């Protein structure tokens, strides 16, 4: 029951913890809505967007160094950015992001998948790597109309 309450407790400061294992990693850039739309539409690389809050959420704090490491590991292959979950709740919800942090991978301007918390850097890395492998094996294959999501 405690685990369920922890997951449902949302983004508040009551359980805030901080990990600082990512000493030499650059922070993931935070983008606003207009920068987000521009990036996902124009990027030649897939774009992984993290919907999170900057302070006061123990889950977001826990994932922050893992996402920074993932960004470093995938540099040049995937663009990773962060958006404020609270300021962009309508957009996040339209993409299936139901809790912070949530992650949405875009390719060619279209969302490919959404991963809501609980998550880990390893799970995200695996899903992104699988997507990169799938795209390299069938670069001319287009997504079907039912897979396409408009936002």
XYZ file of N, CA, C and O in Angstrom:
604
model
N 0.820 -1.180 0.000
C 0.000 0.000 0.000
C 0.872 1.254 0.000
O 0.555 2.213 -0.666
N 1.972 1.231 0.723
C 2.874 2.381 0.754
C 3.407 2.665 -0.636
O 3.484 3.812 -1.056
N 3.754 1.610 -1.405
C 4.262 1.807 -2.765
C 3.214 2.488 -3.626
O 3.523 3.390 -4.383
N 1.961 2.052 -3.511
C 0.881 2.666 -4.284
C 0.694 4.123 -3.923
O 0.509 4.970 -4.784
N 0.742 4.427 -2.633
C 0.602 5.813 -2.201
C 1.772 6.653 -2.659
O 1.604 7.815 -3.035
N 2.959 6.073 -2.659
C 4.133 6.803 -3.121
C 3.991 7.153 -4.587
O 4.254 8.274 -4.997
N 3.538 6.201 -5.408
C 3.370 6.444 -6.831
C 2.300 7.482 -7.090
O 2.428 8.321 -7.961
N 1.231 7.447 -6.301
C 0.115 8.365 -6.504
C 0.309 9.719 -5.835
O -0.471 10.623 -6.057
N 1.336 9.860 -5.021
C 1.488 11.093 -4.247
C 1.794 12.305 -5.101
O 1.639 13.421 -4.656
N 2.228 12.099 -6.319
C 2.430 13.221 -7.220
C 3.724 13.957 -6.981
O 4.629 13.471 -6.327
N 3.766 15.142 -7.528
C 4.986 15.944 -7.496
C 4.912 16.938 -6.357
O 4.496 18.075 -6.533
N 5.263 16.498 -5.178
C 5.302 17.417 -4.049
C 6.607 17.212 -3.303
O 7.328 16.280 -3.558
N 6.879 18.066 -2.404
C 8.164 18.033 -1.715
C 8.241 17.113 -0.528
O 9.290 16.991 0.076
N 7.162 16.414 -0.178
C 7.162 15.645 1.058
C 8.160 14.495 1.057
O 8.653 14.121 2.099
N 8.459 13.927 -0.096
C 9.397 12.814 -0.169
C 10.621 13.163 -1.000
O 11.265 12.290 -1.557
N 10.924 14.434 -1.125
C 12.002 14.869 -2.018
C 13.356 14.351 -1.550
O 13.712 14.468 -0.396
N 14.070 13.755 -2.498
C 15.445 13.355 -2.270
C 16.242 13.799 -3.475
O 15.705 14.012 -4.530
N 17.528 13.920 -3.303
C 18.363 14.363 -4.408
C 19.545 13.429 -4.548
O 20.156 13.047 -3.572
N 19.841 13.078 -5.793
C 21.031 12.290 -6.078
C 21.936 13.150 -6.935
O 21.486 13.807 -7.853
N 23.210 13.134 -6.654
C 24.129 13.960 -7.425
C 25.259 13.122 -8.003
O 26.412 13.473 -7.906
N 24.900 11.991 -8.615
C 25.914 11.116 -9.187
C 26.387 11.591 -10.549
O 27.397 11.140 -11.041
N 25.658 12.504 -11.179
C 25.997 12.971 -12.515
C 26.816 14.247 -12.422
O 26.423 15.297 -12.895
N 27.987 14.157 -11.839
C 28.811 15.318 -11.546
C 29.256 16.056 -12.799
O 29.142 17.267 -12.889
N 29.769 15.357 -13.808
C 30.322 16.008 -14.983
C 29.372 16.085 -16.166
O 29.772 16.493 -17.240
N 28.126 15.667 -15.999
C 27.173 15.679 -17.093
C 26.483 17.028 -17.188
O 26.145 17.632 -16.183
N 26.274 17.467 -18.428
C 25.560 18.724 -18.635
C 24.079 18.490 -18.394
O 23.544 17.434 -18.724
N 23.395 19.496 -17.839
C 21.956 19.341 -17.607
C 21.200 19.203 -18.931
O 21.622 19.725 -19.957
N 20.099 18.494 -18.873
C 19.230 18.353 -20.033
C 18.551 19.704 -20.255
O 18.014 20.291 -19.309
N 18.563 20.215 -21.494
C 17.946 21.519 -21.738
C 16.438 21.491 -21.507
O 15.772 20.514 -21.831
N 15.937 22.577 -20.942
C 14.502 22.742 -20.718
C 13.960 23.591 -21.862
O 14.522 24.640 -22.174
N 12.888 23.122 -22.490
C 12.293 23.854 -23.606
C 10.860 24.244 -23.261
O 10.194 23.582 -22.469
N 10.408 25.333 -23.883
C 9.011 25.739 -23.735
C 8.208 25.129 -24.884
O 8.768 24.444 -25.745
N 6.914 25.388 -24.916
C 6.039 24.758 -25.903
C 6.434 25.105 -27.338
O 6.487 24.215 -28.194
N 6.739 26.354 -27.626
C 7.084 26.708 -29.008
C 8.416 26.080 -29.419
O 8.562 25.613 -30.552
N 9.372 26.040 -28.510
C 10.655 25.384 -28.814
C 10.452 23.879 -29.027
O 11.078 23.277 -29.903
N 9.567 23.296 -28.235
C 9.244 21.876 -28.368
C 8.710 21.573 -29.761
O 9.199 20.669 -30.439
N 7.684 22.333 -30.184
C 7.081 22.091 -31.495
C 8.107 22.255 -32.611
O 8.175 21.437 -33.523
N 8.927 23.288 -32.527
C 9.972 23.520 -33.522
C 10.960 22.349 -33.558
O 11.315 21.852 -34.631
N 11.400 21.902 -32.387
C 12.382 20.829 -32.301
C 11.850 19.518 -32.866
O 12.509 18.878 -33.697
N 10.671 19.093 -32.438
C 10.181 17.786 -32.893
C 9.840 17.798 -34.375
O 9.934 16.763 -35.039
N 9.471 18.955 -34.908
C 9.149 19.040 -36.336
C 10.400 19.118 -37.214
O 10.401 18.637 -38.334
N 11.466 19.734 -36.717
C 12.629 19.988 -37.568
C 13.819 19.068 -37.322
O 14.725 19.005 -38.153
N 13.837 18.347 -36.224
C 15.002 17.529 -35.885
C 15.150 16.348 -36.836
O 14.186 15.646 -37.141
N 16.373 16.137 -37.290
C 16.670 14.964 -38.114
C 16.888 13.734 -37.246
O 16.832 12.613 -37.737
N 17.144 13.947 -35.967
C 17.319 12.852 -35.008
C 16.007 12.643 -34.260
O 15.211 13.568 -34.130
N 15.779 11.445 -33.722
C 14.642 11.275 -32.814
C 14.810 12.210 -31.615
O 15.923 12.579 -31.252
N 13.700 12.601 -31.017
C 13.709 13.506 -29.870
C 12.982 12.824 -28.716
O 11.826 12.426 -28.851
N 13.670 12.687 -27.588
C 13.065 12.161 -26.372
C 12.744 13.345 -25.477
O 13.631 14.117 -25.116
N 11.467 13.499 -25.138
C 11.018 14.608 -24.300
C 10.643 14.057 -22.930
O 9.839 13.129 -22.829
N 11.243 14.639 -21.895
C 10.899 14.287 -20.520
C 9.941 15.350 -20.005
O 10.268 16.533 -20.008
N 8.753 14.939 -19.583
C 7.819 15.828 -18.903
C 8.036 15.621 -17.415
O 7.750 14.547 -16.880
N 8.586 16.641 -16.743
C 8.887 16.532 -15.323
C 8.768 17.908 -14.681
O 8.469 18.883 -15.353
N 8.998 17.946 -13.382
C 9.046 19.232 -12.687
C 10.485 19.439 -12.227
O 11.231 18.482 -12.034
N 10.873 20.678 -12.113
C 12.267 20.982 -11.831
C 12.628 20.816 -10.359
O 13.776 20.533 -10.036
N 11.671 20.995 -9.466
C 11.937 20.852 -8.035
C 10.729 20.232 -7.342
O 9.600 20.365 -7.812
N 10.996 19.567 -6.237
C 9.923 19.103 -5.368
C 9.312 17.764 -5.708
O 8.349 17.366 -5.077
N 9.840 17.032 -6.677
C 9.288 15.719 -7.015
C 10.392 14.684 -6.855
O 11.388 14.723 -7.579
N 10.237 13.777 -5.919
C 11.278 12.784 -5.671
C 11.484 11.879 -6.874
O 12.603 11.451 -7.145
N 10.427 11.583 -7.624
C 10.572 10.725 -8.810
C 11.376 11.434 -9.893
O 12.263 10.842 -10.515
N 11.065 12.703 -10.131
C 11.807 13.487 -11.126
C 13.262 13.624 -10.703
O 14.177 13.481 -11.526
N 13.489 13.903 -9.432
C 14.859 14.023 -8.920
C 15.627 12.717 -9.086
O 16.820 12.722 -9.380
N 14.955 11.599 -8.878
C 15.582 10.296 -9.006
C 15.984 10.016 -10.461
O 17.050 9.446 -10.719
N 15.161 10.426 -11.409
C 15.423 10.153 -12.824
C 16.396 11.147 -13.461
O 17.043 10.826 -14.460
N 16.495 12.346 -12.887
C 17.305 13.409 -13.512
C 18.725 12.961 -13.875
O 19.143 13.112 -15.030
N 19.527 12.380 -12.959
C 20.881 11.967 -13.346
C 20.892 10.828 -14.370
O 21.778 10.756 -15.215
N 19.889 9.961 -14.320
C 19.816 8.872 -15.292
C 19.554 9.402 -16.695
O 20.131 8.918 -17.683
N 18.685 10.408 -16.793
C 18.376 11.000 -18.092
C 19.576 11.805 -18.592
O 19.879 11.803 -19.792
N 20.281 12.476 -17.694
C 21.497 13.194 -18.090
C 22.529 12.208 -18.644
O 23.180 12.492 -19.656
N 22.691 11.068 -17.997
C 23.627 10.048 -18.484
C 23.172 9.517 -19.837
O 23.983 9.331 -20.747
N 21.889 9.274 -19.990
C 21.340 8.795 -21.257
C 21.604 9.813 -22.371
O 21.996 9.444 -23.477
N 21.421 11.079 -22.063
C 21.683 12.137 -23.042
C 23.143 12.112 -23.473
O 23.454 12.220 -24.660
N 24.036 11.928 -22.530
C 25.456 11.856 -22.836
C 25.760 10.607 -23.678
O 26.491 10.675 -24.667
N 25.182 9.474 -23.308
C 25.420 8.211 -24.017
C 24.892 8.242 -25.454
O 25.471 7.615 -26.339
N 23.779 8.945 -25.687
C 23.133 8.949 -27.006
C 23.409 10.219 -27.811
O 22.788 10.426 -28.853
N 24.344 11.024 -27.348
C 24.675 12.273 -28.047
C 24.972 11.999 -29.517
O 25.709 11.091 -29.849
N 24.336 12.792 -30.386
C 24.523 12.638 -31.819
C 23.569 11.647 -32.461
O 23.492 11.556 -33.679
N 22.833 10.909 -31.637
C 21.874 9.938 -32.165
C 20.441 10.265 -31.791
O 19.506 9.952 -32.525
N 20.274 10.894 -30.617
C 18.952 11.252 -30.106
C 19.085 12.577 -29.372
O 20.017 12.767 -28.595
N 18.162 13.485 -29.616
C 18.104 14.748 -28.877
C 17.214 14.503 -27.659
O 16.140 13.902 -27.776
N 17.650 14.937 -26.479
C 16.852 14.772 -25.262
C 16.643 16.143 -24.642
O 17.602 16.890 -24.436
N 15.367 16.463 -24.377
C 15.011 17.739 -23.761
C 13.997 17.491 -22.660
O 13.394 16.425 -22.572
N 13.813 18.497 -21.846
C 12.897 18.428 -20.698
C 11.858 19.536 -20.845
O 12.177 20.639 -21.271
N 10.622 19.234 -20.459
C 9.545 20.225 -20.406
C 8.920 20.176 -19.022
O 8.829 19.113 -18.417
N 8.466 21.337 -18.562
C 7.796 21.398 -17.271
C 6.421 20.740 -17.376
O 5.581 21.150 -18.177
N 6.225 19.707 -16.587
C 4.975 18.942 -16.617
C 3.772 19.817 -16.267
O 2.760 19.777 -16.957
N 3.890 20.611 -15.209
C 2.743 21.414 -14.764
C 2.358 22.484 -15.774
O 1.173 22.716 -16.006
N 3.318 23.118 -16.400
C 3.037 24.180 -17.380
C 2.527 23.636 -18.706
O 1.991 24.390 -19.501
N 2.711 22.343 -18.930
C 2.340 21.742 -20.218
C 1.470 20.503 -20.037
O 1.580 19.548 -20.800
N 0.571 20.538 -19.038
C -0.241 19.358 -18.729
C -1.158 18.950 -19.877
O -1.338 17.761 -20.114
N -1.711 19.901 -20.601
C -2.598 19.560 -21.710
C -1.830 18.840 -22.804
O -2.270 17.807 -23.319
N -0.664 19.367 -23.164
C 0.176 18.720 -24.163
C 0.603 17.339 -23.668
O 0.504 16.354 -24.404
N 1.070 17.266 -22.432
C 1.512 15.987 -21.874
C 0.379 14.959 -21.927
O 0.583 13.826 -22.380
N -0.806 15.347 -21.504
C -1.950 14.436 -21.501
C -2.300 13.988 -22.918
O -2.637 12.821 -23.142
N -2.195 14.896 -23.893
C -2.519 14.542 -25.284
C -1.543 13.501 -25.839
O -1.856 12.805 -26.797
N -0.377 13.388 -25.212
C 0.641 12.426 -25.641
C 0.660 11.174 -24.769
O 1.526 10.320 -24.922
N -0.284 11.083 -23.825
C -0.372 9.913 -22.965
C 0.455 9.996 -21.701
O 0.569 9.015 -20.980
N 1.046 11.152 -21.426
C 1.834 11.332 -20.207
C 0.873 11.622 -19.059
O 0.217 12.656 -19.046
N 0.797 10.692 -18.117
C -0.202 10.795 -17.059
C 0.373 11.168 -15.702
O -0.383 11.477 -14.791
N 1.684 11.106 -15.552
C 2.328 11.385 -14.276
C 3.735 11.889 -14.576
O 4.293 11.608 -15.634
N 4.283 12.665 -13.655
C 5.666 13.079 -13.878
C 6.589 12.158 -13.090
O 6.215 11.707 -12.017
N 7.728 11.823 -13.644
C 8.126 12.128 -15.006
C 7.529 11.126 -16.001
O 7.263 9.978 -15.667
N 7.309 11.617 -17.217
C 6.896 10.782 -18.341
C 7.794 11.133 -19.515
O 8.326 12.242 -19.590
N 7.934 10.196 -20.428
C 8.856 10.344 -21.549
C 8.123 10.022 -22.846
O 7.387 9.038 -22.904
N 8.343 10.856 -23.866
C 7.741 10.632 -25.167
C 8.855 10.703 -26.205
O 9.602 11.680 -26.235
N 8.946 9.682 -27.047
C 9.931 9.669 -28.119
C 9.254 10.065 -29.417
O 8.208 9.509 -29.777
N 9.855 11.032 -30.111
C 9.357 11.514 -31.394
C 10.349 11.173 -32.489
O 11.560 11.188 -32.271
N 9.819 10.902 -33.667
C 10.645 10.753 -34.854
C 9.868 11.344 -36.016
O 8.661 11.082 -36.160
N 10.539 12.161 -36.808
C 9.886 12.825 -37.938
C 8.625 13.569 -37.513
O 7.617 13.553 -38.209
N 8.676 14.189 -36.351
C 7.565 15.006 -35.872
C 6.416 14.233 -35.259
O 5.441 14.837 -34.812
N 6.500 12.924 -35.210
C 5.406 12.106 -34.694
C 5.817 11.378 -33.417
O 6.931 10.863 -33.322
N 4.905 11.310 -32.439
C 5.211 10.536 -31.229
C 5.191 9.044 -31.545
O 4.291 8.560 -32.220
N 6.234 8.343 -31.089
C 6.329 6.904 -31.337
C 5.872 6.088 -30.139
O 5.254 5.045 -30.295
N 6.235 6.535 -28.936
C 5.802 5.865 -27.711
C 5.920 6.802 -26.523
O 6.652 7.773 -26.561
N 5.175 6.444 -25.500
C 5.181 7.184 -24.242
C 5.486 6.203 -23.123
O 4.945 5.098 -23.092
N 6.383 6.618 -22.230
C 6.723 5.801 -21.060
C 6.445 6.642 -19.815
O 7.085 7.656 -19.600
N 5.458 6.228 -19.028
C 5.163 6.902 -17.772
C 5.966 6.268 -16.658
O 6.386 5.118 -16.741
N 6.194 7.024 -15.591
C 6.861 6.507 -14.411
C 6.014 5.376 -13.850
O 4.795 5.464 -13.916
N 6.548 4.298 -13.324
C 7.935 4.098 -12.962
C 8.772 3.739 -14.188
O 8.326 3.039 -15.084
N 9.962 4.229 -14.169
C 10.876 4.008 -15.267
C 12.295 3.986 -14.712
O 12.514 4.192 -13.532
N 13.233 3.759 -15.617
C 14.640 3.818 -15.243
C 15.420 4.241 -16.473
O 14.927 4.142 -17.597
N 16.637 4.710 -16.247
C 17.496 5.066 -17.366
C 17.730 3.862 -18.265
O 17.763 3.988 -19.488
N 17.874 2.683 -17.670
C 18.094 1.466 -18.443
C 16.911 1.124 -19.335
O 17.083 0.745 -20.493
N 15.699 1.254 -18.811
C 14.502 0.986 -19.603
C 14.397 1.973 -20.751
O 14.136 1.601 -21.895
N 14.615 3.263 -20.464
C 14.551 4.276 -21.523
C 15.611 4.012 -22.584
O 15.327 4.083 -23.782
N 16.824 3.705 -22.155
C 17.907 3.424 -23.092
C 17.554 2.243 -23.986
O 17.762 2.282 -25.204
N 17.007 1.199 -23.395
C 16.628 0.014 -24.151
C 15.551 0.332 -25.184
O 15.649 -0.086 -26.342
N 14.526 1.084 -24.779
C 13.440 1.420 -25.698
C 13.930 2.327 -26.824
O 13.559 2.143 -27.985
N 14.762 3.306 -26.498
C 15.295 4.206 -27.527
C 16.207 3.436 -28.473
O 16.108 3.585 -29.699
N 17.077 2.598 -27.934
C 17.984 1.804 -28.769
C 17.203 0.887 -29.705
O 17.567 0.736 -30.877
N 16.139 0.292 -29.192
C 15.289 -0.568 -30.042
C 14.681 0.250 -31.168
O 14.638 -0.192 -32.317
N 14.226 1.446 -30.871
C 13.638 2.307 -31.898
C 14.684 2.691 -32.946
O 14.401 2.688 -34.139
N 15.903 3.011 -32.496
C 16.977 3.354 -33.439
C 17.290 2.160 -34.334
O 17.502 2.315 -35.537
N 17.314 0.953 -33.776
C 17.567 -0.261 -34.546
C 16.444 -0.495 -35.542
O 16.699 -0.779 -36.718
N 15.188 -0.360 -35.092
C 14.045 -0.555 -35.984
C 14.077 0.440 -37.139
O 13.823 0.077 -38.282
N 14.399 1.694 -36.848
C 14.436 2.720 -37.891
C 15.573 2.484 -38.874
O 15.446 2.782 -40.049
N 16.708 1.964 -38.412
C 17.837 1.746 -39.317
C 17.595 0.545 -40.218
O 18.137 0.466 -41.300
N 16.738 -0.379 -39.789
C 16.450 -1.559 -40.597
C 15.395 -1.282 -41.658
O 15.359 -1.932 -42.670
N 14.521 -0.308 -41.412
C 13.460 -0.017 -42.383
C 13.248 1.486 -42.488
O 12.199 1.988 -42.141
N 14.235 2.223 -43.016
C 14.149 3.671 -43.038
C 13.043 4.217 -43.928
O 12.545 5.294 -43.693
N 12.620 3.473 -44.960
C 11.606 4.012 -45.859
C 10.197 3.633 -45.449
O 9.233 4.094 -46.019
N 10.058 2.784 -44.437
C 8.744 2.350 -43.993
C 8.053 3.472 -43.241
O 8.580 4.018 -42.298
N 6.869 3.824 -43.679
C 6.109 4.893 -43.023
C 5.171 4.305 -41.996
O 4.699 3.183 -42.144
N 4.874 5.087 -41.000
C 3.901 4.683 -39.994
C 2.517 4.677 -40.612
O 2.198 5.501 -41.430
N 1.667 3.758 -40.195
C 0.303 3.722 -40.701
C -0.496 4.869 -40.101
O -0.146 5.436 -39.079
N -1.604 5.198 -40.734
C -2.434 6.323 -40.291
C -2.946 6.103 -38.875
O -3.071 7.041 -38.101
N -3.267 4.852 -38.500
C -3.765 4.622 -37.152
C -2.698 4.794 -36.086
O -2.998 4.999 -34.924
N -1.414 4.691 -36.450
C -0.335 4.905 -35.487
C -0.023 6.370 -35.303
O 0.643 6.742 -34.361
N -0.441 7.210 -36.211
C -0.084 8.614 -36.165
C -0.943 9.347 -35.139
O -2.125 9.111 -35.055
N -0.318 10.194 -34.399
C -1.015 10.982 -33.388
C -0.799 12.441 -33.693
O 0.313 12.871 -33.928
N -1.863 13.184 -33.704
C -1.779 14.615 -33.951
C -1.791 15.335 -32.617
O -2.528 14.958 -31.729
N -0.988 16.342 -32.484
C -0.981 17.088 -31.233
C -0.967 18.556 -31.491
O -0.794 19.057 -32.523
